[in-house]
Coordinates of C-alpha atoms in Angstrom, one line a residue:
Chain A
X1 CA 31.6 -12.6 18.3
X2 CA 29.3 -14.9 16.4
X3 CA 25.7 -13.7 16.2
X4 CA 22.8 -15.8 15.0
X5 CA 21.0 -13.2 12.9
X6 CA 18.1 -15.5 12.0
X7 CA 17.4 -16.1 15.7
X8 CA 17.4 -12.3 16.4
X9 CA 15.1 -11.7 13.4
X10 CA 12.7 -14.3 14.9
X11 CA 12.8 -12.7 18.3
X12 CA 12.2 -9.2 16.9
X13 CA 9.2 -10.5 14.8
X14 CA 7.7 -11.9 18.0
X15 CA 8.3 -8.7 19.9
X16 CA 6.8 -6.6 17.0
X17 CA 3.7 -8.7 16.4
X18 CA 2.9 -9.7 20.0
X19 CA 3.9 -6.8 22.1
X20 CA 4.3 -3.6 20.0
X21 CA 1.7 -4.1 17.2
X22 CA -1.4 -4.5 19.4
X23 CA -0.6 -1.3 21.2
X24 CA -0.1 0.7 18.0
X25 CA -3.3 -0.7 16.6
X26 CA -5.5 0.0 19.6
X27 CA -4.1 3.5 20.2
X28 CA -4.0 4.7 16.6
X29 CA -6.2 7.8 16.2
X30 CA -6.8 8.2 20.0
X31 CA -3.9 10.6 20.8
X32 CA -5.3 14.0 20.5
X33 CA -2.7 15.3 23.0
X34 CA 0.6 15.2 21.2
X35 CA 3.8 17.2 21.7
X36 CA 5.5 19.3 19.2
X37 CA 9.1 18.2 18.9
X38 CA 10.8 21.5 18.5
X39 CA 8.9 24.6 19.2
X40 CA 7.9 26.1 15.9
X41 CA 7.8 22.8 14.1
X42 CA 4.1 22.3 14.6
X43 CA 4.0 19.4 12.3
X44 CA 6.7 17.2 13.9
X45 CA 4.6 15.1 16.2
X46 CA 5.4 12.8 19.1
X47 CA 3.0 11.1 21.4
X48 CA 3.1 9.5 24.8
X49 CA 2.7 6.1 23.2
X50 CA 6.0 6.6 21.2
X51 CA 7.8 6.9 24.5
X52 CA 6.0 4.0 26.2
X53 CA 6.7 1.7 23.3
X54 CA 10.4 2.6 23.1
X55 CA 10.8 1.7 26.7
X56 CA 8.9 -1.6 26.2
X57 CA 11.2 -2.5 23.3
X58 CA 14.3 -1.3 25.1
X59 CA 13.5 -3.4 28.2
X60 CA 12.8 -6.5 26.1
X61 CA 16.0 -6.1 24.1
X62 CA 18.2 -5.3 27.1
X63 CA 17.0 -8.4 28.9
X64 CA 17.6 -10.7 25.8
X65 CA 20.7 -9.1 24.4
X66 CA 22.4 -7.3 27.3
X67 CA 25.7 -6.6 25.5
X68 CA 24.1 -4.9 22.5
X69 CA 23.7 -1.1 22.2
X70 CA 20.4 0.6 21.6
X71 CA 19.5 3.7 19.6
X72 CA 15.8 4.8 19.6
X73 CA 14.1 7.8 18.2
X74 CA 12.8 9.0 21.5
X75 CA 16.0 8.5 23.5
X76 CA 18.3 9.9 20.7
X77 CA 20.4 12.9 21.7
X78 CA 21.4 15.1 18.9
X79 CA 25.2 15.3 18.5
X80 CA 25.8 12.7 21.2
X81 CA 24.2 9.5 20.0
X82 CA 26.4 7.8 17.4
X83 CA 26.2 4.5 15.5
X84 CA 29.3 2.5 16.4
X85 CA 30.7 -0.8 15.1
X86 CA 29.2 -2.7 18.1
X87 CA 26.0 -4.6 17.5
X88 CA 23.3 -1.9 17.9
X89 CA 19.6 -2.1 17.8
X90 CA 18.2 0.9 15.9
X91 CA 14.5 1.4 16.7
X92 CA 11.6 3.5 15.6
X93 CA 8.8 2.5 18.0
X94 CA 6.2 4.1 15.8
X95 CA 7.2 5.1 12.3
X96 CA 4.7 7.4 10.7
X97 CA 3.6 9.2 13.8
X98 CA 1.4 11.6 11.9
X99 CA -0.4 8.6 10.4
X100 CA -0.7 7.2 14.0
X101 CA -2.3 10.4 15.3
X102 CA -4.6 10.6 12.3
X103 CA -5.4 6.9 12.2
X104 CA -4.1 6.6 8.7
X105 CA -3.3 2.9 8.5
X106 CA 0.4 3.2 7.6
X107 CA 2.0 3.5 11.0
X108 CA 4.3 0.7 11.9
X109 CA 7.1 -0.4 14.2
X110 CA 10.6 -0.6 12.7
X111 CA 13.4 -2.5 14.5
X112 CA 16.8 -3.0 12.9
X113 CA 20.2 -4.2 14.0
X114 CA 23.5 -3.0 12.7
X115 CA 26.9 -4.7 13.1
X116 CA 29.9 -2.7 12.1
X117 CA 27.4 -0.1 11.0
X118 CA 25.8 -2.4 8.5
X119 CA 22.1 -3.2 8.8
X120 CA 22.0 -7.0 9.3
X121 CA 18.5 -7.6 10.7
X122 CA 15.3 -5.7 9.9
X123 CA 11.7 -6.2 11.1
X124 CA 8.8 -3.9 10.1
X125 CA 5.3 -4.6 11.3
X126 CA 2.2 -2.7 10.3
X127 CA -0.6 -3.9 12.6
X128 CA -3.4 -2.2 10.7
X129 CA -2.7 -4.2 7.5
X130 CA -1.3 -7.0 9.6
X131 CA 1.8 -6.9 7.4
X132 CA 5.1 -8.2 8.8
X133 CA 8.2 -7.9 6.6
X134 CA 11.5 -9.2 8.0
X135 CA 14.9 -10.1 6.9
X136 CA 18.4 -10.9 8.1
X137 CA 21.7 -10.7 6.2
X138 CA 22.1 -13.8 4.0
X139 CA 18.8 -15.3 5.1
X140 CA 16.4 -13.6 2.6
X141 CA 13.1 -12.0 3.4
X142 CA 9.9 -13.2 5.0
X143 CA 6.4 -11.7 4.7
X144 CA 4.2 -12.6 7.6
X145 CA 6.7 -15.4 8.5
X146 CA 6.7 -17.1 5.1
X147 CA 9.7 -17.0 2.7
X148 CA 9.2 -14.2 0.1
X149 CA 10.4 -15.2 -3.3
X150 CA 11.7 -11.9 -4.4
X151 CA 13.4 -13.3 -7.5
X152 CA 10.2 -14.4 -9.2
X153 CA 8.5 -11.2 -8.0
X154 CA 11.1 -9.1 -9.8
X155 CA 11.2 -11.5 -12.8
X156 CA 7.6 -10.4 -13.5
X157 CA 8.5 -6.7 -13.5
X158 CA 9.3 -4.4 -16.4
X159 CA 12.9 -3.1 -16.7
X160 CA 13.6 -0.4 -14.1
X161 CA 13.6 2.9 -15.9
X162 CA 12.8 6.4 -14.5
X163 CA 9.8 7.2 -16.8
X164 CA 8.1 4.0 -16.1
X165 CA 8.6 4.0 -12.3
X166 CA 6.5 4.9 -9.3
X167 CA 8.5 6.8 -6.8
X168 CA 7.8 7.5 -3.1
X169 CA 8.2 11.1 -1.9
X170 CA 7.6 12.7 1.5
X171 CA 8.0 16.4 2.1
X172 CA 8.7 15.8 5.9
X173 CA 8.2 18.2 8.7
X174 CA 10.7 21.0 7.8
X175 CA 8.5 23.4 5.7
X176 CA 10.8 26.3 5.0
X177 CA 14.4 26.8 4.1
X178 CA 16.7 25.4 1.4
X179 CA 15.9 21.7 1.9
X180 CA 12.2 22.2 1.6
X181 CA 12.8 24.2 -1.6
X182 CA 15.1 21.6 -3.1
X183 CA 12.6 18.8 -2.3
X184 CA 9.6 20.5 -4.0
X185 CA 11.6 21.5 -7.0
X186 CA 12.9 18.0 -7.3
X187 CA 9.3 16.6 -7.1
X188 CA 8.4 18.9 -10.0
X189 CA 11.4 17.8 -12.0
X190 CA 10.5 14.2 -11.4
X191 CA 6.9 14.6 -12.5
X192 CA 7.4 17.0 -15.4
X193 CA 7.0 15.8 -18.9
X194 CA 10.2 17.6 -19.7
X195 CA 12.0 16.0 -16.7
X196 CA 11.8 12.5 -15.2
X197 CA 8.1 12.0 -16.3
X198 CA 7.7 9.2 -13.7
X199 CA 4.5 7.2 -13.8
X200 CA 3.5 8.7 -10.5
X201 CA 4.5 9.3 -7.0
X202 CA 3.0 7.8 -3.8
X203 CA 3.3 9.2 -0.3
X204 CA 2.5 6.7 2.5
X205 CA 3.8 9.0 5.3
X206 CA 6.1 6.3 6.7
X207 CA 9.7 5.7 5.6
X208 CA 9.8 2.1 7.0
X209 CA 6.5 1.1 5.2
X210 CA 7.8 2.7 2.0
X211 CA 11.0 0.6 2.1
X212 CA 9.0 -2.5 2.9
X213 CA 6.7 -1.8 0.0
X214 CA 9.7 -1.4 -2.3
X215 CA 11.1 -4.7 -1.1
X216 CA 7.9 -6.5 -1.9
X217 CA 7.6 -4.9 -5.3
X218 CA 4.8 -2.3 -4.9
X219 CA 7.1 0.7 -5.4
X220 CA 10.2 1.3 -7.5
X221 CA 12.1 3.8 -5.4
X222 CA 12.0 6.2 -2.5
X223 CA 13.8 9.5 -2.3
X224 CA 13.9 11.5 1.0
X225 CA 15.9 13.8 3.2
X226 CA 15.5 14.6 6.9
X227 CA 14.9 11.1 8.1
X228 CA 17.1 9.3 10.6
X229 CA 18.8 5.9 11.0
X230 CA 15.9 4.4 12.8
X231 CA 13.6 5.3 9.9
X232 CA 15.6 3.3 7.4
X233 CA 17.8 0.7 9.3
X234 CA 15.3 -2.2 9.3
X235 CA 14.1 -1.4 5.8
X236 CA 17.6 -1.2 4.5
X237 CA 18.4 -4.7 5.5
X238 CA 15.1 -6.0 4.0
X239 CA 15.8 -4.1 0.8
X240 CA 19.4 -5.5 0.5
X241 CA 18.1 -9.0 0.8
X242 CA 15.8 -8.4 -2.3
X243 CA 18.6 -7.0 -4.5
X244 CA 17.7 -3.4 -3.8
X245 CA 20.1 -0.7 -3.0
X246 CA 20.3 2.5 -0.9
X247 CA 22.5 5.4 -1.9
X248 CA 22.5 9.0 -1.0
X249 CA 19.8 11.4 -2.1
X250 CA 22.3 13.8 -3.5
X251 CA 24.0 13.2 -6.8
X252 CA 27.3 11.2 -6.5
X253 CA 26.7 9.8 -3.0
X254 CA 27.3 6.1 -3.9
X255 CA 28.3 4.9 -0.5
X256 CA 26.6 6.2 2.6
X257 CA 26.1 5.2 6.2
X258 CA 22.9 4.4 8.0
X259 CA 22.9 7.9 9.6
X260 CA 23.3 9.8 6.3
X261 CA 19.9 11.6 6.8
X262 CA 19.1 11.7 3.1
X263 CA 18.6 8.6 1.0
X264 CA 17.6 7.1 -2.4
X265 CA 16.3 3.5 -2.1
X266 CA 15.9 1.5 -5.3
X267 CA 14.4 -1.9 -5.9
X268 CA 16.2 -4.9 -7.3
X269 CA 16.0 -5.7 -11.0
X270 CA 16.5 -8.5 -13.5
X271 CA 20.0 -7.4 -14.3
X272 CA 22.7 -9.2 -12.3
X273 CA 25.4 -6.7 -13.3
X274 CA 23.7 -3.9 -11.4
X275 CA 24.0 -1.7 -14.4
X276 CA 20.2 -1.1 -14.8
X277 CA 20.1 0.0 -11.1
X278 CA 23.1 2.3 -11.5
X279 CA 21.6 3.9 -14.6
X280 CA 18.3 4.4 -12.9
X281 CA 20.1 6.1 -9.9
X282 CA 22.1 8.4 -12.2
X283 CA 19.0 9.4 -14.1
X284 CA 17.1 10.0 -10.9
X285 CA 19.9 12.2 -9.6
X286 CA 19.7 14.4 -12.7
X287 CA 16.2 15.5 -11.4
X288 CA 17.6 16.5 -8.0
X289 CA 17.8 20.2 -7.8
X290 CA 20.7 21.2 -5.5
X291 CA 22.1 19.4 -2.5
X292 CA 20.1 18.5 0.6
X293 CA 22.1 19.2 3.8
X294 CA 21.4 18.0 7.3
X295 CA 23.3 18.0 10.6
Chain B
X1 CA -38.6 9.2 -12.3
X2 CA -38.4 9.0 -8.5
X3 CA -36.4 6.4 -6.6
X4 CA -37.3 5.8 -3.0
X5 CA -34.6 5.0 -0.4
X6 CA -35.6 1.3 -0.5
X7 CA -35.1 1.3 -4.3
X8 CA -31.7 2.8 -3.9
X9 CA -30.7 0.3 -1.2
X10 CA -31.7 -2.5 -3.5
X11 CA -29.5 -1.0 -6.3
X12 CA -26.7 -0.6 -3.8
X13 CA -26.9 -4.3 -2.8
X14 CA -26.9 -5.4 -6.4
X15 CA -23.8 -3.3 -7.2
X16 CA -22.0 -4.6 -4.1
X17 CA -22.6 -8.1 -5.3
X18 CA -21.6 -7.4 -8.8
X19 CA -18.3 -5.8 -7.8
X20 CA -17.5 -8.4 -5.2
X21 CA -18.3 -11.5 -7.3
X22 CA -17.4 -10.4 -10.8
X23 CA -15.0 -7.4 -10.8
X24 CA -12.9 -7.9 -7.7
X25 CA -11.4 -11.2 -8.7
X26 CA -10.2 -9.9 -12.0
X27 CA -8.5 -6.8 -10.4
X28 CA -7.0 -8.8 -7.6
X29 CA -5.6 -11.7 -9.8
X30 CA -4.3 -9.5 -12.6
X31 CA -2.6 -6.6 -10.8
X32 CA 1.1 -6.3 -11.5
X33 CA 1.1 -9.0 -14.1
X34 CA 1.5 -6.9 -17.2
X35 CA 4.7 -6.1 -18.9
X36 CA 5.4 -2.6 -20.3
X37 CA 4.9 -3.5 -24.0
X38 CA 1.2 -4.4 -23.3
X39 CA 0.4 -0.9 -22.2
X40 CA -1.9 1.1 -24.5
X41 CA -1.2 4.8 -24.7
X42 CA -4.1 7.1 -24.0
X43 CA -3.3 10.8 -23.5
X44 CA 0.3 10.1 -22.9
X45 CA 2.3 7.3 -21.4
X46 CA 1.4 8.1 -17.9
X47 CA -2.2 7.5 -18.4
X48 CA -2.3 3.8 -18.8
X49 CA -5.2 1.7 -20.0
X50 CA -5.3 -2.0 -20.0
X51 CA -7.4 -4.6 -21.6
X52 CA -8.8 -5.4 -18.2
X53 CA -10.5 -1.9 -18.0
X54 CA -12.3 -2.8 -21.2
X55 CA -13.1 -6.3 -20.1
X56 CA -14.6 -5.1 -16.8
X57 CA -16.5 -2.3 -18.3
X58 CA -18.2 -4.6 -20.8
X59 CA -19.1 -7.1 -18.2
X60 CA -20.5 -4.5 -15.8
X61 CA -22.4 -2.7 -18.5
X62 CA -24.1 -5.9 -19.8
X63 CA -25.1 -6.9 -16.3
X64 CA -26.5 -3.5 -15.5
X65 CA -28.5 -3.3 -18.7
X66 CA -30.0 -6.7 -17.8
X67 CA -30.9 -5.5 -14.3
X68 CA -31.9 -1.9 -15.0
X69 CA -32.7 -1.7 -18.8
X70 CA -34.0 1.9 -18.6
X71 CA -31.0 3.4 -16.9
X72 CA -28.2 5.2 -18.7
X73 CA -24.6 4.2 -18.6
X74 CA -21.4 6.2 -18.7
X75 CA -18.1 4.3 -18.5
X76 CA -14.5 5.5 -18.6
X77 CA -13.6 3.4 -21.6
X78 CA -16.4 4.5 -23.8
X79 CA -16.4 8.2 -22.8
X80 CA -15.9 10.6 -25.7
X81 CA -14.5 14.0 -24.6
X82 CA -16.9 16.8 -25.5
X83 CA -19.6 14.4 -26.6
X84 CA -20.6 12.1 -23.8
X85 CA -22.9 14.0 -21.4
X86 CA -24.3 12.8 -18.1
X87 CA -28.0 13.1 -18.4
X88 CA -30.4 14.1 -15.6
X89 CA -32.0 10.6 -15.9
X90 CA -30.7 7.8 -13.7
X91 CA -27.2 7.0 -14.9
X92 CA -24.7 4.5 -13.8
X93 CA -21.2 6.0 -13.8
X94 CA -18.3 3.4 -13.8
X95 CA -14.6 3.5 -13.4
X96 CA -13.7 -0.2 -14.1
X97 CA -10.2 0.2 -12.6
X98 CA -9.5 3.4 -10.7
X99 CA -5.8 3.7 -10.0
X100 CA -4.6 2.2 -13.2
X101 CA -1.0 3.0 -12.5
X102 CA -1.4 1.1 -9.2
X103 CA -3.0 -1.7 -11.0
X104 CA -0.1 -2.0 -13.4
X105 CA 2.6 -1.7 -10.8
X106 CA 0.9 -4.0 -8.2
X107 CA 0.5 -1.2 -5.6
X108 CA -2.5 -2.4 -3.6
X109 CA -4.7 0.7 -4.1
X110 CA -6.5 0.0 -7.3
X111 CA -10.3 -0.4 -7.1
X112 CA -13.5 -0.5 -9.0
X113 CA -15.9 2.5 -8.6
X114 CA -19.5 2.4 -9.6
X115 CA -22.1 5.1 -8.8
X116 CA -25.6 6.0 -9.8
X117 CA -26.5 9.6 -10.5
X118 CA -29.7 11.5 -11.1
X119 CA -30.0 15.2 -11.8
X120 CA -26.2 15.2 -12.0
X121 CA -26.0 14.3 -8.3
X122 CA -24.8 11.0 -6.8
X123 CA -27.5 8.7 -5.3
X124 CA -25.7 5.4 -4.9
X125 CA -22.0 4.7 -4.6
X126 CA -19.8 1.5 -4.3
X127 CA -16.1 1.4 -4.3
X128 CA -14.3 -2.0 -3.9
X129 CA -10.6 -2.5 -3.3
X130 CA -10.1 -6.3 -3.5
X131 CA -6.4 -6.1 -2.4
X132 CA -7.4 -4.7 1.0
X133 CA -10.8 -6.3 0.9
X134 CA -12.4 -2.9 1.5
X135 CA -16.0 -2.5 0.2
X136 CA -17.3 1.0 0.7
X137 CA -20.9 1.5 -0.1
X138 CA -23.8 3.9 0.4
X139 CA -27.0 5.2 -1.0
X140 CA -28.9 8.4 -0.4
X141 CA -30.7 8.3 2.9
X142 CA -29.4 4.9 3.9
X143 CA -26.0 5.7 5.4
X144 CA -22.5 4.7 4.4
X145 CA -20.8 1.4 5.1
X146 CA -17.3 -0.1 5.1
X147 CA -17.8 -3.8 4.5
X148 CA -20.7 -4.6 6.9
X149 CA -20.0 -1.8 9.4
X150 CA -21.7 1.6 9.4
X151 CA -19.2 4.4 8.9
X152 CA -19.1 6.7 11.9
X153 CA -16.4 9.3 11.6
X154 CA -14.8 10.0 15.0
X155 CA -16.0 13.4 16.1
X156 CA -13.0 15.8 16.4
X157 CA -12.0 19.3 15.4
X158 CA -11.2 20.1 11.7
X159 CA -8.6 22.7 10.9
X160 CA -6.3 23.1 7.9
X161 CA -3.1 23.3 9.9
X162 CA -3.8 20.0 11.7
X163 CA -5.0 18.2 8.7
X164 CA -3.7 15.4 6.5
X165 CA -4.7 15.8 2.9
X166 CA -4.9 13.6 -0.1
X167 CA -2.9 15.1 -3.0
X168 CA -1.9 13.5 -6.3
X169 CA 0.6 14.2 -9.1
X170 CA -2.0 13.4 -11.8
X171 CA -1.4 12.5 -15.4
X172 CA -1.1 16.0 -16.8
X173 CA 2.6 17.1 -16.5
X174 CA 3.4 19.8 -18.9
X175 CA 4.9 23.0 -17.6
X176 CA 4.3 26.6 -18.8
X177 CA 4.5 29.5 -19.3
X178 CA 1.6 30.3 -19.5
X179 CA 0.9 28.5 -16.2
X180 CA -0.5 25.0 -16.7
X181 CA -2.7 23.1 -14.4
X182 CA 0.4 21.1 -13.4
X183 CA 2.2 24.4 -12.5
X184 CA -0.8 25.6 -10.5
X185 CA -1.1 22.3 -8.7
X186 CA 2.5 22.3 -7.7
X187 CA 2.3 25.8 -6.4
X188 CA -0.8 24.9 -4.5
X189 CA 0.9 21.9 -2.9
X190 CA 3.8 24.2 -1.9
X191 CA 1.4 26.7 -0.4
X192 CA -0.4 24.0 1.6
X193 CA 2.8 22.6 3.0
X194 CA 4.9 25.6 3.7
X195 CA 5.3 27.1 7.2
X196 CA 4.0 30.5 6.2
X197 CA 1.1 28.9 4.3
X198 CA -1.3 26.1 5.2
X199 CA 1.5 24.3 7.1
X200 CA -0.6 21.1 7.1
X201 CA 0.4 18.0 9.1
X202 CA 1.1 16.2 5.8
X203 CA -0.3 14.9 2.6
X204 CA -0.7 11.3 1.4
X205 CA -0.8 10.0 -2.2
X206 CA -2.3 6.6 -2.8
X207 CA -2.8 7.0 -6.6
X208 CA -6.5 6.5 -6.7
X209 CA -9.1 9.2 -6.6
X210 CA -11.9 6.9 -5.6
X211 CA -9.9 5.5 -2.7
X212 CA -8.9 9.0 -1.6
X213 CA -12.6 10.1 -1.5
X214 CA -13.5 6.9 0.5
X215 CA -10.6 7.4 2.9
X216 CA -11.9 11.0 3.4
X217 CA -15.4 9.5 4.0
X218 CA -14.1 7.3 6.8
X219 CA -12.0 10.1 8.2
X220 CA -8.5 8.6 7.6
X221 CA -7.8 11.7 5.5
X222 CA -9.2 15.0 6.4
X223 CA -9.7 16.2 2.9
X224 CA -8.8 15.5 -0.7
X225 CA -8.2 18.2 -3.3
X226 CA -8.0 17.3 -6.9
X227 CA -8.2 18.6 -10.5
X228 CA -8.4 16.7 -13.7
X229 CA -10.3 13.6 -12.7
X230 CA -13.7 12.7 -14.1
X231 CA -17.2 12.0 -12.9
X232 CA -16.5 8.2 -12.8
X233 CA -13.5 8.8 -10.4
X234 CA -15.7 10.6 -7.8
X235 CA -19.4 9.7 -8.3
X236 CA -19.5 6.7 -6.1
X237 CA -17.2 8.1 -3.5
X238 CA -19.2 11.3 -3.4
X239 CA -22.3 9.5 -2.3
X240 CA -20.3 7.6 0.4
X241 CA -18.8 10.9 1.6
X242 CA -22.2 12.6 1.9
X243 CA -23.8 9.7 3.7
X244 CA -20.9 9.7 6.3
X245 CA -21.4 13.4 7.0
X246 CA -18.7 14.7 4.6
X247 CA -19.0 17.4 2.0
X248 CA -18.0 17.7 -1.6
X249 CA -17.4 21.2 -3.2
X250 CA -15.4 22.5 -6.1
X251 CA -11.6 22.6 -5.9
X252 CA -11.5 26.1 -7.2
X253 CA -12.4 29.0 -4.8
X254 CA -16.0 29.9 -4.4
X255 CA -17.5 26.8 -6.1
X256 CA -19.8 25.6 -3.3
X257 CA -22.2 23.8 -5.6
X258 CA -20.8 21.8 -8.5
X259 CA -22.1 19.3 -11.0
X260 CA -20.7 15.8 -10.9
X261 CA -18.6 16.2 -14.0
X262 CA -16.9 19.5 -12.8
X263 CA -13.4 17.8 -12.8
X264 CA -12.1 20.0 -9.9
X265 CA -13.1 18.8 -6.5
X266 CA -12.6 19.2 -2.8
X267 CA -13.8 16.4 -0.5
X268 CA -14.0 17.1 3.2
X269 CA -14.6 14.6 6.0
X270 CA -17.5 14.5 8.5
X271 CA -17.1 14.2 12.2
X272 CA -17.4 17.9 12.8
X273 CA -19.9 20.8 12.5
X274 CA -20.9 22.1 9.1
X275 CA -19.5 25.5 10.0
X276 CA -16.1 23.9 10.7
X277 CA -16.3 22.2 7.3
X278 CA -17.1 25.5 5.6
X279 CA -14.3 27.3 7.4
X280 CA -11.9 24.5 6.4
X281 CA -13.0 24.8 2.8
X282 CA -12.4 28.6 2.8
X283 CA -9.0 28.1 4.4
X284 CA -7.9 25.5 1.8
X285 CA -9.3 27.6 -1.1
X286 CA -7.1 30.5 0.2
X287 CA -4.0 28.4 -0.6
X288 CA -5.1 27.6 -4.2
X289 CA -2.6 29.3 -6.5
X290 CA -5.0 29.9 -9.4
X291 CA -8.2 28.3 -10.6
X292 CA -7.6 25.0 -12.4
X293 CA -9.1 24.8 -15.9
X294 CA -10.5 21.7 -17.5
X295 CA -13.0 21.1 -20.2
X296 CA -16.2 19.5 -19.1

């Protein structure tokens, strides 16, 4: 099967900017009635608009690419839905739902495609900032449709070292138990003068936006656990095309799948051997306190 | 000295023009262009100062002294800890580049923050983020604006559990024992997040105190809790917050009325009843691990 990835990227960009974006923008901050995903988890929010948009995206994609599979946040069934080798769209209709409910301008739509489980197309669109970041494997990255020169962007950066980096961190919606403890202890280790002593952390409340921001050079890395394939699939492809790398959040996890549930994403650097990136990852992992575990 | 609302509006307009025409272009064109060796160390390597801070402060100060020769001036760059005091006279308070780390890393949340205080309370405030082209401005009695639009925070309930807070790591990172401000902050963040604590919807960190106060003023954040920043980080935002119906109190429990240089703050949005704000403030204070201590 030959697939024109660039053409798919174009189509997804059009879908994101023309159909999905306007609805996210107009409905942001208007949804006071939201559901709680799982009983006690009163901070895991889903709205009616998430479901509507997923259907809209699904319908469009099925019509255009009837043989491709589709995984979406809202239609996902725990333990049943699996990423296979077939071409599969992996979609988060609204990434950053809490932002969406609170009208914090970092909700976006994130649409990715995997083939043989590898992210090969990624489109992220934030209608509040009118920022469209897209990529397809081997075709580089575009920002708002224009080629993004990631090489000169990175050429202007300092070497990638932990104590000069700005890292993105998000506590997520699980607020008790071992993973929550590991996360907060790791944050402390990263910030502490006796630990990673990073320049700072940022929290945008959207995994997809965070990955897009790393790809365009605003952030150095992103460490998280608890997210899903649809949160990272599109951003993963975009980051790959800028020389970035995604590994596991836990020490030693050099090779992971899209559905790993915990991730460390790192920007590209000026070192073609990849050694600078590897060293950064190893140093980062030293600050990770314990092992994050997800089903 | 008395300043009427019309005087304050004229000052607000002059500051808007100054930041838009002379400061914004420098911040926008120079962000992310510095290499590590050009950093100047201040307290430690996390607190980064650049030559652009100094350049902007000099330019703003000289323009203000021309326009308002009798007013005092306090800027981040010329501040001397323990010596510089904010007088009760009209005083311009400037942070040439708030969010210096953002500025250095090219993260689009650095801004310029310029306020005017009298009797240690803010009267005029302008915060300009040239990357997002967001100009927040207000003066006492004249309302608050984002660019040309009046800020009207959408009316809705305010409770701690359903809130999104601005929280930052800050520059002070030493661990105890005895418990440091860093330790207390981390414990407070844990309290605010955890299921048997505040269990807030989430927190956001954009790396700029002035932007956090402004985002609270327009209701994108419900509140911003901070310790360690200075008067110049909050003076302008404070005025914008007040004029949009928000409230600023101390970050430590019980501090309802604080001077502008208190260094520990809690900003709460408008769009709700004053009683709701006060209940929210008490609920948040209940999660504060221990009072933060800073010299001021």
